[in-house]
mmCIF file of C-alpha atoms in Angstrom:
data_model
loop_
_atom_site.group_PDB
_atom_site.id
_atom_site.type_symbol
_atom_site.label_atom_id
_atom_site.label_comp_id
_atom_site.label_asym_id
_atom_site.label_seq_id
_atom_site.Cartn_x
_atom_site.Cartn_y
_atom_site.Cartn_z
ATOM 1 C CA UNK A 1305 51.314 -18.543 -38.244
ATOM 2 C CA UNK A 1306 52.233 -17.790 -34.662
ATOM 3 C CA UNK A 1307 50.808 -13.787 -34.954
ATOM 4 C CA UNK A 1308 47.675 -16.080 -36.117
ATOM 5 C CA UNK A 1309 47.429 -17.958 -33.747
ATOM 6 C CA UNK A 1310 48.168 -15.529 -31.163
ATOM 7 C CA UNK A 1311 45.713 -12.853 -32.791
ATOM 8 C CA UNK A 1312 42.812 -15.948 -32.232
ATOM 9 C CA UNK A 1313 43.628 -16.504 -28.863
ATOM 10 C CA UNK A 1314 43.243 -12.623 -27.994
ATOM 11 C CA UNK A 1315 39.997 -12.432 -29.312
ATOM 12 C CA UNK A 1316 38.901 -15.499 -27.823
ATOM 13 C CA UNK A 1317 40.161 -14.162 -24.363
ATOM 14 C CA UNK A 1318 37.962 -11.232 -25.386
ATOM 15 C CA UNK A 1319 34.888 -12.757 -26.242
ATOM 16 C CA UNK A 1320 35.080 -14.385 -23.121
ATOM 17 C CA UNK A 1321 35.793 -11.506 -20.732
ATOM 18 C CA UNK A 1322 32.962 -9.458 -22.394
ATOM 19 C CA UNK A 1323 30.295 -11.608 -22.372
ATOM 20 C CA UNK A 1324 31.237 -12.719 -18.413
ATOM 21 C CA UNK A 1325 31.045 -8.807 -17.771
ATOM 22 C CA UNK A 1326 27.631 -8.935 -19.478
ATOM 23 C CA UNK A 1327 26.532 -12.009 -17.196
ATOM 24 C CA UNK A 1328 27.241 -9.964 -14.098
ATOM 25 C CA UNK A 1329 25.618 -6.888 -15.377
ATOM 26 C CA UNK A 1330 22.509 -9.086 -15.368
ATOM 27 C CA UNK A 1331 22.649 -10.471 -12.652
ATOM 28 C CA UNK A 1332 22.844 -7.733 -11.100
ATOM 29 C CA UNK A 1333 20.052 -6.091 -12.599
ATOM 30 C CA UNK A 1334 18.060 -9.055 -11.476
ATOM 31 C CA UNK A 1335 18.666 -9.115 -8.057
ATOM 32 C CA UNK A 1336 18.599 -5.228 -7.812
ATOM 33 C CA UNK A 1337 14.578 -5.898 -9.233
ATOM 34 C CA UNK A 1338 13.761 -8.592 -6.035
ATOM 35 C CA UNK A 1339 15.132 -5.790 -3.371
ATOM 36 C CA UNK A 1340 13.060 -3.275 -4.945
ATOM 37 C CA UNK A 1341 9.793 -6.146 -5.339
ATOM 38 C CA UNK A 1342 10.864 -7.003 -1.535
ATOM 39 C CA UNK A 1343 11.028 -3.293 -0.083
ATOM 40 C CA UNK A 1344 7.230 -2.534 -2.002
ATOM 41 C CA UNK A 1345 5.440 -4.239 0.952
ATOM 42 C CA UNK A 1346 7.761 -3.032 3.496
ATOM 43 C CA UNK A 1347 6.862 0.615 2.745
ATOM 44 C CA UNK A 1348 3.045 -0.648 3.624
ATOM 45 C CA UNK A 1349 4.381 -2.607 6.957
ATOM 46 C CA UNK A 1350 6.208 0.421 8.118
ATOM 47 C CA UNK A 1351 3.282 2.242 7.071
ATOM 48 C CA UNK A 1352 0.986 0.345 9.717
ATOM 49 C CA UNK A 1353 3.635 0.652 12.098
ATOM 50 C CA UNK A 1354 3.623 3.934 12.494
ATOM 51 C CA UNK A 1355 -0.160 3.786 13.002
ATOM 52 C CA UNK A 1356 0.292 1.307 15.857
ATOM 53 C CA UNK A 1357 2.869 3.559 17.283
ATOM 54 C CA UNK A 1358 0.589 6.750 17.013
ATOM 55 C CA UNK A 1359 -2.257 4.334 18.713
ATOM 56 C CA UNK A 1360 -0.096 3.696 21.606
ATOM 57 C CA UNK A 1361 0.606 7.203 22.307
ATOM 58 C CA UNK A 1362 -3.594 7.536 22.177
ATOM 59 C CA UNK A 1363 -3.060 10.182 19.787
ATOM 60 C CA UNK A 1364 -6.099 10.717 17.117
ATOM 61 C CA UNK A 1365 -4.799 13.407 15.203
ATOM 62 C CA UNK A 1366 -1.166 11.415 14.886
ATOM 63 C CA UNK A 1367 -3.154 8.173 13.915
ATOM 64 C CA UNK A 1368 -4.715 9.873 11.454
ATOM 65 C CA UNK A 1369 -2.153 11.543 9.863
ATOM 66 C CA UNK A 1370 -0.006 7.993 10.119
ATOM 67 C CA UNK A 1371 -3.021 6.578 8.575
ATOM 68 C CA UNK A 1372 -2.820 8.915 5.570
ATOM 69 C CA UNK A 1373 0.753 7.951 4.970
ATOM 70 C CA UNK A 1374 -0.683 4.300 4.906
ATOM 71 C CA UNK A 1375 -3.068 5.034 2.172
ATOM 72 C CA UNK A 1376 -0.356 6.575 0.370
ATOM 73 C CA UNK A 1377 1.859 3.317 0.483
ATOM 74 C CA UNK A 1378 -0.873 1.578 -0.464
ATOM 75 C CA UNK A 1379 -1.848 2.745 -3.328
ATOM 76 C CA UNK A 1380 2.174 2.996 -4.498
ATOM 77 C CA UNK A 1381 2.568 -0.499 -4.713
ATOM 78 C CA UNK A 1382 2.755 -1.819 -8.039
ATOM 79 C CA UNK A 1383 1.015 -5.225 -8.329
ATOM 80 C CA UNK A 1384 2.768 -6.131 -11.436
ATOM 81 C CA UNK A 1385 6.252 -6.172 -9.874
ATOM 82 C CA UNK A 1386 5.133 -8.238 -6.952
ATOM 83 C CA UNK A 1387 6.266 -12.297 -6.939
ATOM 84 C CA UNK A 1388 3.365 -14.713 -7.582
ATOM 85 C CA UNK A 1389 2.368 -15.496 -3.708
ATOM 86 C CA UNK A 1390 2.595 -11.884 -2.853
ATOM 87 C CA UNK A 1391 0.573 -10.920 -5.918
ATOM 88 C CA UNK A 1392 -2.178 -13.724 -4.469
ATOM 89 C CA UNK A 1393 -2.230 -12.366 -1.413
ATOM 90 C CA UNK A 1394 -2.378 -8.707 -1.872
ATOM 91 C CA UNK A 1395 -5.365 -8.830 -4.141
ATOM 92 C CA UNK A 1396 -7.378 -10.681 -1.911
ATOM 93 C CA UNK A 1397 -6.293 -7.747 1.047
ATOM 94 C CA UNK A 1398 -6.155 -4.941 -0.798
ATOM 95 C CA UNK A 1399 -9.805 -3.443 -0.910
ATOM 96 C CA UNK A 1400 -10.233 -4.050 2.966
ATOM 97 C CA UNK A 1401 -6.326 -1.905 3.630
ATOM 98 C CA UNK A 1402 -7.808 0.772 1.495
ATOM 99 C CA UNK A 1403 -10.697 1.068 3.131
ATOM 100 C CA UNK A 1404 -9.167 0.654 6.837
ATOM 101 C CA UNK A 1405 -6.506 3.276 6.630
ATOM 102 C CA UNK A 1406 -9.840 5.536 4.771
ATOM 103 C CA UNK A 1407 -11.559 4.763 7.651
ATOM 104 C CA UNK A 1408 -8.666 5.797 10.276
ATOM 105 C CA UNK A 1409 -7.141 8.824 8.289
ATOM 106 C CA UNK A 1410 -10.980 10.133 8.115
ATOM 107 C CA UNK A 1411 -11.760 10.225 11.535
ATOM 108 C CA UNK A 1412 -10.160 11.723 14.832
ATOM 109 C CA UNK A 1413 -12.243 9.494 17.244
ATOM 110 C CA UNK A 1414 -9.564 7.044 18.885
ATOM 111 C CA UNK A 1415 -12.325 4.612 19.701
ATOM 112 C CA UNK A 1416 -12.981 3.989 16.007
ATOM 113 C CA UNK A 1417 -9.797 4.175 15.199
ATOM 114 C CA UNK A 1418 -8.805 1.258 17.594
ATOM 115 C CA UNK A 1419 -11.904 -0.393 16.678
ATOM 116 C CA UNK A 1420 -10.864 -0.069 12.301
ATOM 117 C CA UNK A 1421 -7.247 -0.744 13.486
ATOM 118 C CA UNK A 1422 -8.029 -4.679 14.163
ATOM 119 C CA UNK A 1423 -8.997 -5.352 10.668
ATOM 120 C CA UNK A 1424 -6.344 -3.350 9.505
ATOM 121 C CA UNK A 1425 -3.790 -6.146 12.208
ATOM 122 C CA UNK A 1426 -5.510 -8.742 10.182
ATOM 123 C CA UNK A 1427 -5.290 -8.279 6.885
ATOM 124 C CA UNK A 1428 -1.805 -7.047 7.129
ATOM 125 C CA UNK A 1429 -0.911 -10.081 9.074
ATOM 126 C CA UNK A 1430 -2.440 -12.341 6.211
ATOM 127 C CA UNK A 1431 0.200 -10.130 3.526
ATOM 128 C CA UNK A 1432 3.144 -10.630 6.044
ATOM 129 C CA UNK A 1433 2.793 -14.061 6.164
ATOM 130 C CA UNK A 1434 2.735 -14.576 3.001
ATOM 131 C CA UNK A 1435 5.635 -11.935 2.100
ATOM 132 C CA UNK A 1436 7.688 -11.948 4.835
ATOM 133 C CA UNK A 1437 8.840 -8.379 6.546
ATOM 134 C CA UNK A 1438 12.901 -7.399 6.337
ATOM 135 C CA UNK A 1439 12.407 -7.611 10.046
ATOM 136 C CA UNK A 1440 11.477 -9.745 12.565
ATOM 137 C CA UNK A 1441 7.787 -9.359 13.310
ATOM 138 C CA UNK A 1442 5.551 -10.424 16.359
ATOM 139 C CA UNK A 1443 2.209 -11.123 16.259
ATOM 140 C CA UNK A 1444 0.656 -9.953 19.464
ATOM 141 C CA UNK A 1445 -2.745 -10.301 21.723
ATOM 142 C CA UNK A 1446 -5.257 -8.639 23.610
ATOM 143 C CA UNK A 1447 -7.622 -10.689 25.993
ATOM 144 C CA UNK A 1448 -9.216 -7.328 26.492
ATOM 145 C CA UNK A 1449 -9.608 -6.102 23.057
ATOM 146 C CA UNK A 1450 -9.795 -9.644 21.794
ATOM 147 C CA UNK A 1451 -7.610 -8.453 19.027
ATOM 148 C CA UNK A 1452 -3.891 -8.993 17.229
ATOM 149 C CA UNK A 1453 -1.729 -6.602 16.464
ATOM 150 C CA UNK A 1454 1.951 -6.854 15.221
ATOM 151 C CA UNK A 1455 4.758 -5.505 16.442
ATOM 152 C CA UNK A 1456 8.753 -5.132 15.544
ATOM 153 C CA UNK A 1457 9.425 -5.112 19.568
ATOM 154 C CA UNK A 1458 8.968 -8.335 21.547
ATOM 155 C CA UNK A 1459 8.309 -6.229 24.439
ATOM 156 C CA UNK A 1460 3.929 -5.517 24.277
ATOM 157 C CA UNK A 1461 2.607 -2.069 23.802
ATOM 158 C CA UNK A 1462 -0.911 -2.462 23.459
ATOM 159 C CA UNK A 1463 -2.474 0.169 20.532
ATOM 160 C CA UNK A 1464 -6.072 -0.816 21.493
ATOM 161 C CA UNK A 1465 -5.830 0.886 24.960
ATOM 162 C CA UNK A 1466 -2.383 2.557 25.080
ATOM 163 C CA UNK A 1467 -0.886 4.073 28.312
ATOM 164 C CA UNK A 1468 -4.207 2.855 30.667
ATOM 165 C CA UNK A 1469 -3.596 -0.716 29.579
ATOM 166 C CA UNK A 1470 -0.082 -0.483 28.010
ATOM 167 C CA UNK A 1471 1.626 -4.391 28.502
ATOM 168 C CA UNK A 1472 -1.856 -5.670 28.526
ATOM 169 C CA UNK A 1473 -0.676 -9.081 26.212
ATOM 170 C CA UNK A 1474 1.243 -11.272 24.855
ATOM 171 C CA UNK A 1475 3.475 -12.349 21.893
ATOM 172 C CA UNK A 1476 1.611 -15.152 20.390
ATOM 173 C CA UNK A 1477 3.955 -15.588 17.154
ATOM 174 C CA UNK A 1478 7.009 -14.862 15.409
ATOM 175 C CA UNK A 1479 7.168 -14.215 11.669
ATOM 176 C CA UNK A 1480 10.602 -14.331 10.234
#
């Protein structure tokens, strides 16, 4: 009776253990599946990053090639694996991205570039907002250029007329 009763109580213990094991192995899985969603989108804002940066060093041939590597994030993200408000917002950006970093990766004249590059500032902001970056992000603006850009510095480098007007603007938001 005792070996019985000892012999139940071992195989509930067991029971137990294995299916808390199998709880953490899925929750795990789960949250391993909303990093990966989460870092889909940042691949696309350090994408446009880079383009700002190659902007601000009034570099075509950089921009372009930055511009290229945009494209290619783009067109990597997988729409089914995004959450519901990212999946909203994407689809009503993601003709106008494509055809902004075209548009930059295509050409090597900085003043079209610059000019392509404020849609580009928009749209992306509208995904940001809506998706939140792993980063702090400012939005920034040019009187001059009458355009946004955003930025993972507070400090303003301005990609519309880089080193002639460089802190030309101001932070006017923070997206956290």
């Amino acid at each position: 009776m005792k070996n019985t009763i000892s012999t139940i109580a071992v195989a509930i213990t067991l029971l137990f253990t294995a299916n808390f094991a199998q709880a953490s192995t899925v929750k795990t899985e789960t949250t391993t599946i909303e990093v990966a969603d989460s870092s889909q989108l940042q691949a696309v804002y350090d994408a446009y990053f880079t383009v700002k940066d190659a902007l601000i060093k009034s570099d075509a041939k950089l921009t372009s090639a930055k511009a290229t590597d945009l494209l290619a994030a783009i067109t990597a993200i997988k729409m089914d694996k995004l959450k519901s408000n990212e999946h909203t917002a994407w689809m009503k950006v993601v003709k106008k991205l494509t055809a902004d970093a075209k548009s930059i990766s295509t050409t090597s004249d900085l003043k079209k570039q610059r000019e392509t590059f404020k849609s580009l500032s928009k749209n992306t902001y509208d995904l940001i907002k809506v998706s939140k970056s792993t980063e702090v992000v400012y939005k920034q603006y040019c009187p001059m250029a009458d355009a946004d850009w955003l930025s993972k510095e507070k400090a303003v480098k301005n990609p519309y007329y880089g080193s002639s007007m460089l802190t030309c603007g101001n932070v006017v938001e923070t997206i956290k």
